[in-house]
Short mmCIF file of N, CA and C in Angstrom, two decimals:
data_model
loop_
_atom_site.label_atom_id
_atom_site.label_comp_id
_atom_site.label_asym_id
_atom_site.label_seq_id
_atom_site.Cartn_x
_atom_site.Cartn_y
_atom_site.Cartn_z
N UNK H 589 -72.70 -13.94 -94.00
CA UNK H 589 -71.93 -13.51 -92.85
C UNK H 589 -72.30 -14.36 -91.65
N UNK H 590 -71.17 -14.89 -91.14
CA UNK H 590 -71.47 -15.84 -90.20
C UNK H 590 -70.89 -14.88 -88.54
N UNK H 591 -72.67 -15.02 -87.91
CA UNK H 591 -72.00 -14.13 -86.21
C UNK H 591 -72.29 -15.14 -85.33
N UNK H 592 -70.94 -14.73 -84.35
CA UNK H 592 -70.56 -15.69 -83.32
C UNK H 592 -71.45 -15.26 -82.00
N UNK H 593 -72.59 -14.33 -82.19
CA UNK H 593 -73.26 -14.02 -81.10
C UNK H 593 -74.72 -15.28 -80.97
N UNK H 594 -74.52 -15.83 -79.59
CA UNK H 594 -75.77 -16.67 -79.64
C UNK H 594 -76.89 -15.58 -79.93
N UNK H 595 -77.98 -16.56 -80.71
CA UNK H 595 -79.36 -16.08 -80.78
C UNK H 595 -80.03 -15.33 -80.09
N UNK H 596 -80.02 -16.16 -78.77
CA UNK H 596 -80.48 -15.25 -78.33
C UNK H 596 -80.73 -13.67 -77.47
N UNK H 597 -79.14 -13.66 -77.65
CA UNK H 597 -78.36 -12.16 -77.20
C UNK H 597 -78.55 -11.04 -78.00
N UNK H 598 -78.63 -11.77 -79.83
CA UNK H 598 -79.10 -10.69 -80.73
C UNK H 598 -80.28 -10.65 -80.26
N UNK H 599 -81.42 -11.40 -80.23
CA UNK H 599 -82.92 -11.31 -79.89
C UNK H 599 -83.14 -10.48 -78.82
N UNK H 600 -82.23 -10.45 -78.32
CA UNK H 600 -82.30 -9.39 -76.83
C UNK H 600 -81.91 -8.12 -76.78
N UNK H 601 -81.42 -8.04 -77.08
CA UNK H 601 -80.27 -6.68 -77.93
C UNK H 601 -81.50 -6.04 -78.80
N UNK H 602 -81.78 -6.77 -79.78
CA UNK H 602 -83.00 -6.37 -80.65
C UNK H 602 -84.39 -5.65 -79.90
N UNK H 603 -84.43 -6.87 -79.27
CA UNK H 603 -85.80 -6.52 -78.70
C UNK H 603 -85.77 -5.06 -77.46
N UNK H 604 -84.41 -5.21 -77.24
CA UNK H 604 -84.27 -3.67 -76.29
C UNK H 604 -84.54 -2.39 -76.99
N UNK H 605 -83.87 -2.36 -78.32
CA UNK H 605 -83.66 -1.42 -79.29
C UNK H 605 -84.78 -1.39 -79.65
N UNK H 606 -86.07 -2.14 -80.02
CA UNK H 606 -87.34 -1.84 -80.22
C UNK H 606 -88.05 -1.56 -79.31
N UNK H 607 -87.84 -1.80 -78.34
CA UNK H 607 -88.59 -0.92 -76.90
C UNK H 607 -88.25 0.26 -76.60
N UNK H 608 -86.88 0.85 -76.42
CA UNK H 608 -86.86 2.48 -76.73
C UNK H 608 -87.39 3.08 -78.11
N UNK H 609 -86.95 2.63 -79.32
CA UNK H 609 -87.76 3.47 -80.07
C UNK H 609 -89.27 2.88 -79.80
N UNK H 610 -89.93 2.12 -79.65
CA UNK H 610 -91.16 2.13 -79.59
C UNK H 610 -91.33 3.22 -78.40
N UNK H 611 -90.87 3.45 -77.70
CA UNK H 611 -91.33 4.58 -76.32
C UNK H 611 -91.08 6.03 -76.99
N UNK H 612 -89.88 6.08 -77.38
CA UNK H 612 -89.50 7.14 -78.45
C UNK H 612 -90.60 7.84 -79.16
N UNK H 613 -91.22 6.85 -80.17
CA UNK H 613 -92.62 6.75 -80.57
C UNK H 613 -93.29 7.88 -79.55
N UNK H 614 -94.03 6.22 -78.83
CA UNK H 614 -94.73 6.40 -77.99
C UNK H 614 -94.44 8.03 -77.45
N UNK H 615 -93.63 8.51 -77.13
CA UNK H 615 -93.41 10.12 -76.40
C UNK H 615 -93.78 11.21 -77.71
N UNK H 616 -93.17 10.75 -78.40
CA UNK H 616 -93.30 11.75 -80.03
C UNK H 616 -94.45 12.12 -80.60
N UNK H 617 -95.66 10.65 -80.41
CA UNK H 617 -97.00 11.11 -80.22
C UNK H 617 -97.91 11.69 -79.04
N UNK H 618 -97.39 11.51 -78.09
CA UNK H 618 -98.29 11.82 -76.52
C UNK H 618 -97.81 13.66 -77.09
N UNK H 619 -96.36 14.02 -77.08
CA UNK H 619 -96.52 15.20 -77.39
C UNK H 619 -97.27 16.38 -78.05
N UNK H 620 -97.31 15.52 -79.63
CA UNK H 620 -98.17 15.48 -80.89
C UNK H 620 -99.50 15.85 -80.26
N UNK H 621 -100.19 14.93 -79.61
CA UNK H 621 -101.87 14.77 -79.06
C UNK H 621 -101.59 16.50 -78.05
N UNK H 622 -100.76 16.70 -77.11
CA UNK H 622 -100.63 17.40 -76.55
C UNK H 622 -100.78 18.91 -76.75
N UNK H 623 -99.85 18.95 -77.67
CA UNK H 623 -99.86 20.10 -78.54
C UNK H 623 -100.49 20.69 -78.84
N UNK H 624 -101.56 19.53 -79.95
CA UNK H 624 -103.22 19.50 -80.64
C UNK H 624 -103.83 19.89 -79.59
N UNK H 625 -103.96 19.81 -78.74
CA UNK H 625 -105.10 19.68 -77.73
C UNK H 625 -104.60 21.25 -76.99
N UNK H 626 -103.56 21.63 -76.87
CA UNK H 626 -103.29 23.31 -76.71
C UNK H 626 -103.47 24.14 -77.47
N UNK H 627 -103.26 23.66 -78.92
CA UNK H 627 -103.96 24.86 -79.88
C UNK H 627 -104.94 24.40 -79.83
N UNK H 628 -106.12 23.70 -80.06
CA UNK H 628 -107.55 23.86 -79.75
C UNK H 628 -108.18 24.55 -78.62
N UNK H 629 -107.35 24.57 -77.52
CA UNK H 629 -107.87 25.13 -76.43
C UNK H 629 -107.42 27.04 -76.76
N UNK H 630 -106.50 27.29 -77.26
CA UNK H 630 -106.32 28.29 -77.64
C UNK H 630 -107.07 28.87 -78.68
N UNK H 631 -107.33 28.24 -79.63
CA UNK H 631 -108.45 28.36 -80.96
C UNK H 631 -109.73 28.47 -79.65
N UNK H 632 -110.38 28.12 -79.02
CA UNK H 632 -111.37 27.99 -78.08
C UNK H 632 -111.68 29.44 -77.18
N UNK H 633 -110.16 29.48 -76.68
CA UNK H 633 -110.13 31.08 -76.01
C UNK H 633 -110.14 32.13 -76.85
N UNK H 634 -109.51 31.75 -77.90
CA UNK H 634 -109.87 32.98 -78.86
C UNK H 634 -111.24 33.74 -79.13
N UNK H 635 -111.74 32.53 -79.44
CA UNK H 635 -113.02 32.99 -80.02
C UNK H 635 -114.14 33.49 -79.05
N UNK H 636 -113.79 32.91 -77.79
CA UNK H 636 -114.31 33.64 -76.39
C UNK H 636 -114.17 35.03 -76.32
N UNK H 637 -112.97 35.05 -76.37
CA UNK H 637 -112.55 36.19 -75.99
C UNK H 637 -112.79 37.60 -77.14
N UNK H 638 -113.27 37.46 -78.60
CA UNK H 638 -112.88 38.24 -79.64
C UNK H 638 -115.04 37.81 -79.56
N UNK H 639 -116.14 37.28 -79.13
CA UNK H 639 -117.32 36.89 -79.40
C UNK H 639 -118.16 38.20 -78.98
N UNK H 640 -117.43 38.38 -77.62
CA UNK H 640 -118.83 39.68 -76.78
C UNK H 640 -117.73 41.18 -77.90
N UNK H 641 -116.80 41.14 -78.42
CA UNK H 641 -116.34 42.28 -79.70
C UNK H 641 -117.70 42.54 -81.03
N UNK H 642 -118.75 43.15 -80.78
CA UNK H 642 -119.69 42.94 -82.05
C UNK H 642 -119.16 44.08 -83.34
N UNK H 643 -118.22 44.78 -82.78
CA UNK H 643 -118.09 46.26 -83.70
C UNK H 643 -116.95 45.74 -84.42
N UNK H 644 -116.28 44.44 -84.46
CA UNK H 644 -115.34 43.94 -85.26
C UNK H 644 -115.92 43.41 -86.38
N UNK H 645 -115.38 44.02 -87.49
CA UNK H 645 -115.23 43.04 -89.02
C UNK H 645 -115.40 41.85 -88.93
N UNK H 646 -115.69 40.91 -90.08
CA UNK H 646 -115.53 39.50 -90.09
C UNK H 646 -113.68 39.46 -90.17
N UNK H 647 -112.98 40.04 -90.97
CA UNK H 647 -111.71 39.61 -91.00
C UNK H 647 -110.63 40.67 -89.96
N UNK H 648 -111.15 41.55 -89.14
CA UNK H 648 -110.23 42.16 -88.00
C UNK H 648 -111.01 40.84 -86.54
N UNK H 649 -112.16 40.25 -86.76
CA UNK H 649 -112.47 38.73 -85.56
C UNK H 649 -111.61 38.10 -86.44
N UNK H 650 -110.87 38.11 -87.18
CA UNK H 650 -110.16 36.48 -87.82
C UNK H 650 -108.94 37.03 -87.39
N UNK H 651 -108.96 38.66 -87.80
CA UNK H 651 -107.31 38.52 -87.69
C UNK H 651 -106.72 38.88 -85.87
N UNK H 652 -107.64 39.55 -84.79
CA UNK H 652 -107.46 39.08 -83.67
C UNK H 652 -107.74 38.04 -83.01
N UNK H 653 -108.18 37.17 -83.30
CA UNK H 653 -108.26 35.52 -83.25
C UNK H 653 -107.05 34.87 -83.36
N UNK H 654 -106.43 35.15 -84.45
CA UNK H 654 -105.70 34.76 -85.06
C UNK H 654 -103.95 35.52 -84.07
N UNK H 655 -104.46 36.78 -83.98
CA UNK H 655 -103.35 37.49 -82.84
C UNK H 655 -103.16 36.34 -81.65
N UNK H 656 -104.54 36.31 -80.94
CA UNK H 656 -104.48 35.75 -79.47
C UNK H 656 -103.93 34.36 -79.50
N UNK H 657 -104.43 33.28 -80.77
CA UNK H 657 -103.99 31.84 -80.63
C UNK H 657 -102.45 32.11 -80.73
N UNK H 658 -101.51 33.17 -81.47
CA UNK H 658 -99.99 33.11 -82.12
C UNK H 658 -99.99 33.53 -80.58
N UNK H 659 -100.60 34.15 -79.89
CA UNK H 659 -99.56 34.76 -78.26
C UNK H 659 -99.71 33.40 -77.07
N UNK H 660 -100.80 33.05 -77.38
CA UNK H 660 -101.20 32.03 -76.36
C UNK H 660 -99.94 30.77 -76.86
N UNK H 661 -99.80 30.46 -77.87
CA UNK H 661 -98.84 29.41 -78.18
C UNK H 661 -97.47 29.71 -77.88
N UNK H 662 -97.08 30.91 -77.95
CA UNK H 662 -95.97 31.38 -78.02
C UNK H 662 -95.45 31.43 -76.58
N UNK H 663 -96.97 31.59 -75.51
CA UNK H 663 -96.77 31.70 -73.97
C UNK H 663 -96.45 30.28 -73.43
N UNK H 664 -97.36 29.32 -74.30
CA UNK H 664 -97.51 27.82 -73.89
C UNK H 664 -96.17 27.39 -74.40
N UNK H 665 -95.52 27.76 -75.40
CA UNK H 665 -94.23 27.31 -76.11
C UNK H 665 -93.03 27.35 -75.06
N UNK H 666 -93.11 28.58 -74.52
CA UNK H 666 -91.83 29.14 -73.88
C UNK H 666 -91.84 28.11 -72.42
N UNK H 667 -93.52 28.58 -71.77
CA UNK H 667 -93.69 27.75 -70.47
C UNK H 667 -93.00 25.89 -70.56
N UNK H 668 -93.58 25.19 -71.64
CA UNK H 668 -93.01 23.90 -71.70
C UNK H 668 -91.51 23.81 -71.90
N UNK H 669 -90.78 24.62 -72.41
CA UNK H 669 -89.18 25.06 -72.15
C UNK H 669 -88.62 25.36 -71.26
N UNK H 670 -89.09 25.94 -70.80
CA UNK H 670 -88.52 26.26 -69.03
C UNK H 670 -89.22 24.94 -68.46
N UNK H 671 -90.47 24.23 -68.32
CA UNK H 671 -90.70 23.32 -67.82
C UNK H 671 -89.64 22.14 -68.29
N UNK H 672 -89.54 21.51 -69.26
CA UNK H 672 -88.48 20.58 -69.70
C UNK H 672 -87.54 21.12 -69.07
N UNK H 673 -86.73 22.18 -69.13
CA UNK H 673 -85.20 22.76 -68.67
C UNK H 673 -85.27 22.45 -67.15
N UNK H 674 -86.46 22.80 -66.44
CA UNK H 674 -86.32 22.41 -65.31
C UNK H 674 -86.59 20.52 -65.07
N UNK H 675 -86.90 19.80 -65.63
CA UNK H 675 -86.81 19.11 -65.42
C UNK H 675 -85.58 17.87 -65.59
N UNK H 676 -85.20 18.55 -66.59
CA UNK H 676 -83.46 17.97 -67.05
C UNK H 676 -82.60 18.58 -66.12
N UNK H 677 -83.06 19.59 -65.61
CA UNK H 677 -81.67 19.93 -64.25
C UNK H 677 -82.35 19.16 -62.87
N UNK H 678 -83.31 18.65 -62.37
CA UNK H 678 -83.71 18.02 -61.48
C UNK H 678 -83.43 16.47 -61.51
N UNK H 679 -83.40 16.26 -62.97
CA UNK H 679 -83.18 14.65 -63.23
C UNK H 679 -81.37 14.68 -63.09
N UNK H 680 -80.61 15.69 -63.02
CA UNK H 680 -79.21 15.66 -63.12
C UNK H 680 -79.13 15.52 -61.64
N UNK H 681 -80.04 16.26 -60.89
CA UNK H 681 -79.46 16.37 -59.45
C UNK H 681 -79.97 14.79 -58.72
N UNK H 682 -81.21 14.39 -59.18
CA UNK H 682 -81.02 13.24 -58.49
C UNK H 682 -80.98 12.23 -59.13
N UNK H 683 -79.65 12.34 -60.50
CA UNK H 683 -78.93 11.30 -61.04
C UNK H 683 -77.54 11.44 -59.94
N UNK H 684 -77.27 12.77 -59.60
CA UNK H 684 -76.36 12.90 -58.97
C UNK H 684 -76.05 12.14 -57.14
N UNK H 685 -77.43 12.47 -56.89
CA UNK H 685 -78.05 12.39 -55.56
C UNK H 685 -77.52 10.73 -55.16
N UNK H 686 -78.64 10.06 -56.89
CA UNK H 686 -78.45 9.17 -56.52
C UNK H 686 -77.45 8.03 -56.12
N UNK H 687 -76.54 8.12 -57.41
CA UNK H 687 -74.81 8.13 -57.44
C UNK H 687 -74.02 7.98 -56.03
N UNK H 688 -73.81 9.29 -55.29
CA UNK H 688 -74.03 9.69 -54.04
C UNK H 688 -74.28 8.61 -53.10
N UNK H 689 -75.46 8.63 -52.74
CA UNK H 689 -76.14 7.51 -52.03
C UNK H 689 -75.69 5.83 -52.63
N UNK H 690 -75.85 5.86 -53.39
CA UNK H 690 -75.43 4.08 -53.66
C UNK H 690 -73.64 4.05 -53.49
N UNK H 691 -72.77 5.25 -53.90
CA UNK H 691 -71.48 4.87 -53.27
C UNK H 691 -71.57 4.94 -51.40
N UNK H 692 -72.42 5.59 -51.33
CA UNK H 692 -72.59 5.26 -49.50
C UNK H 692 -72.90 4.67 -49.00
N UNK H 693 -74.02 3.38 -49.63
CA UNK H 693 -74.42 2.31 -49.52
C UNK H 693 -73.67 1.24 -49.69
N UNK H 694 -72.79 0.80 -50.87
CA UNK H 694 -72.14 0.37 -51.05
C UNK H 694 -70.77 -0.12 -50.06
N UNK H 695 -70.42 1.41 -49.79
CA UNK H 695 -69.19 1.40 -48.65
C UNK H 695 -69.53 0.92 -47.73
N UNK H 696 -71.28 0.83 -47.09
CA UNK H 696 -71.47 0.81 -45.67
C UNK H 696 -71.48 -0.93 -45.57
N UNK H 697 -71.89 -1.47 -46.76
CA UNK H 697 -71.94 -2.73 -47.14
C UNK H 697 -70.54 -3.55 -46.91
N UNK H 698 -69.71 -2.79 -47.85
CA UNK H 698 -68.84 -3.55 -47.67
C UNK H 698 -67.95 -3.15 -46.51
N UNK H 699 -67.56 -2.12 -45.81
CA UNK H 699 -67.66 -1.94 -44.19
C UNK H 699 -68.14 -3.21 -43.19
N UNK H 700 -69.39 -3.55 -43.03
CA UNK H 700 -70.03 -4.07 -42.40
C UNK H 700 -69.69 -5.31 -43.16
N UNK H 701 -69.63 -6.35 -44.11
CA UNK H 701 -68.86 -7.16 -44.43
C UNK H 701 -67.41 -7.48 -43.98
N UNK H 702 -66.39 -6.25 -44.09
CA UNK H 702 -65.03 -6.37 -43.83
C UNK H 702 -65.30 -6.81 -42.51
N UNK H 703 -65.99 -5.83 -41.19
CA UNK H 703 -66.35 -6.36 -39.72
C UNK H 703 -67.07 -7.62 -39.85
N UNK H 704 -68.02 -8.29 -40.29
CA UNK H 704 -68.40 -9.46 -40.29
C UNK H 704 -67.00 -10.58 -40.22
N UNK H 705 -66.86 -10.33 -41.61
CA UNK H 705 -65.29 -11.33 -41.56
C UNK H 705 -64.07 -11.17 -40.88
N UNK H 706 -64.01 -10.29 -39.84
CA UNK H 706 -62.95 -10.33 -38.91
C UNK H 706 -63.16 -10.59 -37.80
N UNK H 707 -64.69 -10.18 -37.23
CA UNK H 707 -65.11 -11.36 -36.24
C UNK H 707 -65.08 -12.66 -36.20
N UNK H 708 -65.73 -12.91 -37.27
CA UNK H 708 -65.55 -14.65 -37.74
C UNK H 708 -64.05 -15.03 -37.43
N UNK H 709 -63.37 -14.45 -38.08
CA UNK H 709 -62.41 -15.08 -38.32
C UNK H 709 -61.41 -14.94 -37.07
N UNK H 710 -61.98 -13.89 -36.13
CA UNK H 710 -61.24 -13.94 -34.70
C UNK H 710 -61.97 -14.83 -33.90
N UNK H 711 -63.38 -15.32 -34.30
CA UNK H 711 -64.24 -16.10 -33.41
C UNK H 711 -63.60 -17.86 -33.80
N UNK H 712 -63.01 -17.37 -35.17
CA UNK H 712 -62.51 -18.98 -35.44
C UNK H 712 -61.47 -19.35 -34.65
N UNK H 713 -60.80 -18.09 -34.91
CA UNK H 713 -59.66 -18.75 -34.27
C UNK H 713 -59.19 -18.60 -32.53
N UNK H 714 -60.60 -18.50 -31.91
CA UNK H 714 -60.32 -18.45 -30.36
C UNK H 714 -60.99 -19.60 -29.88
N UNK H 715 -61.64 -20.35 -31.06
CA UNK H 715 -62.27 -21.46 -31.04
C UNK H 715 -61.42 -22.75 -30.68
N UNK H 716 -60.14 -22.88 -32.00
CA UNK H 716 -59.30 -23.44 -32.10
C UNK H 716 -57.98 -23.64 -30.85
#
């Protein structure tokens, strides 16, 4: 198969597409580590919290251990959902914001251009 795209536009193209999924990646594990590192801290409080209990069983300390890490995750689960949700409606508003502002920028630009070139061009011709 013969493509009419120069080299190095595929190479570029390519190399873009491997930089989002490499970040892709990159996010998929930071999460991963994240996660890990909340249930350990929860596995951690547990056992704090179920240690000064001496009148507990070996398996009623496993199985309220085991209660507190399923509530603590379930609290940490919900909180990072509403955290993401809020952050996808903040990234809308100042995708919006931004939008906004650069058509106002834009206009003021080319405004102040249109007046540039009609001075000129009245300065030319009072010249003449």
């Amino acid at each position: 198969m013969i493509r009419d795209d120069p080299p190095e536009a595929v190479t570029g193209e390519a190399a873009r597409r491997d930089a989002a999924q490499a970040r892709g990646l990159g996010d998929q594990v930071e999460g991963y580590l994240l996660w890990q590192a909340t249930i350990a801290v929860a596995e951690e409080r547990a056992r704090t919290f179920v240690s000064p209990m001496d009148w507990l069983t070996t398996s009623q300390r496993a199985d309220v251990e085991q209660r507190y890490v399923a509530d603590s995750l379930h609290h940490a689960r919900r909180d990072l959902e509403r955290i993401a949700a809020r952050c996808r409606s903040l990234r809308g508003e100042y995708e919006s914001r931004y939008r906004q502002l650069r058509r106002r920028c834009v206009g003021w630009a080319v405004a102040a251009g249109a007046c540039l070139a009609s001075v000129t061009a009245a300065a030319l011709s009072l010249l003449r």
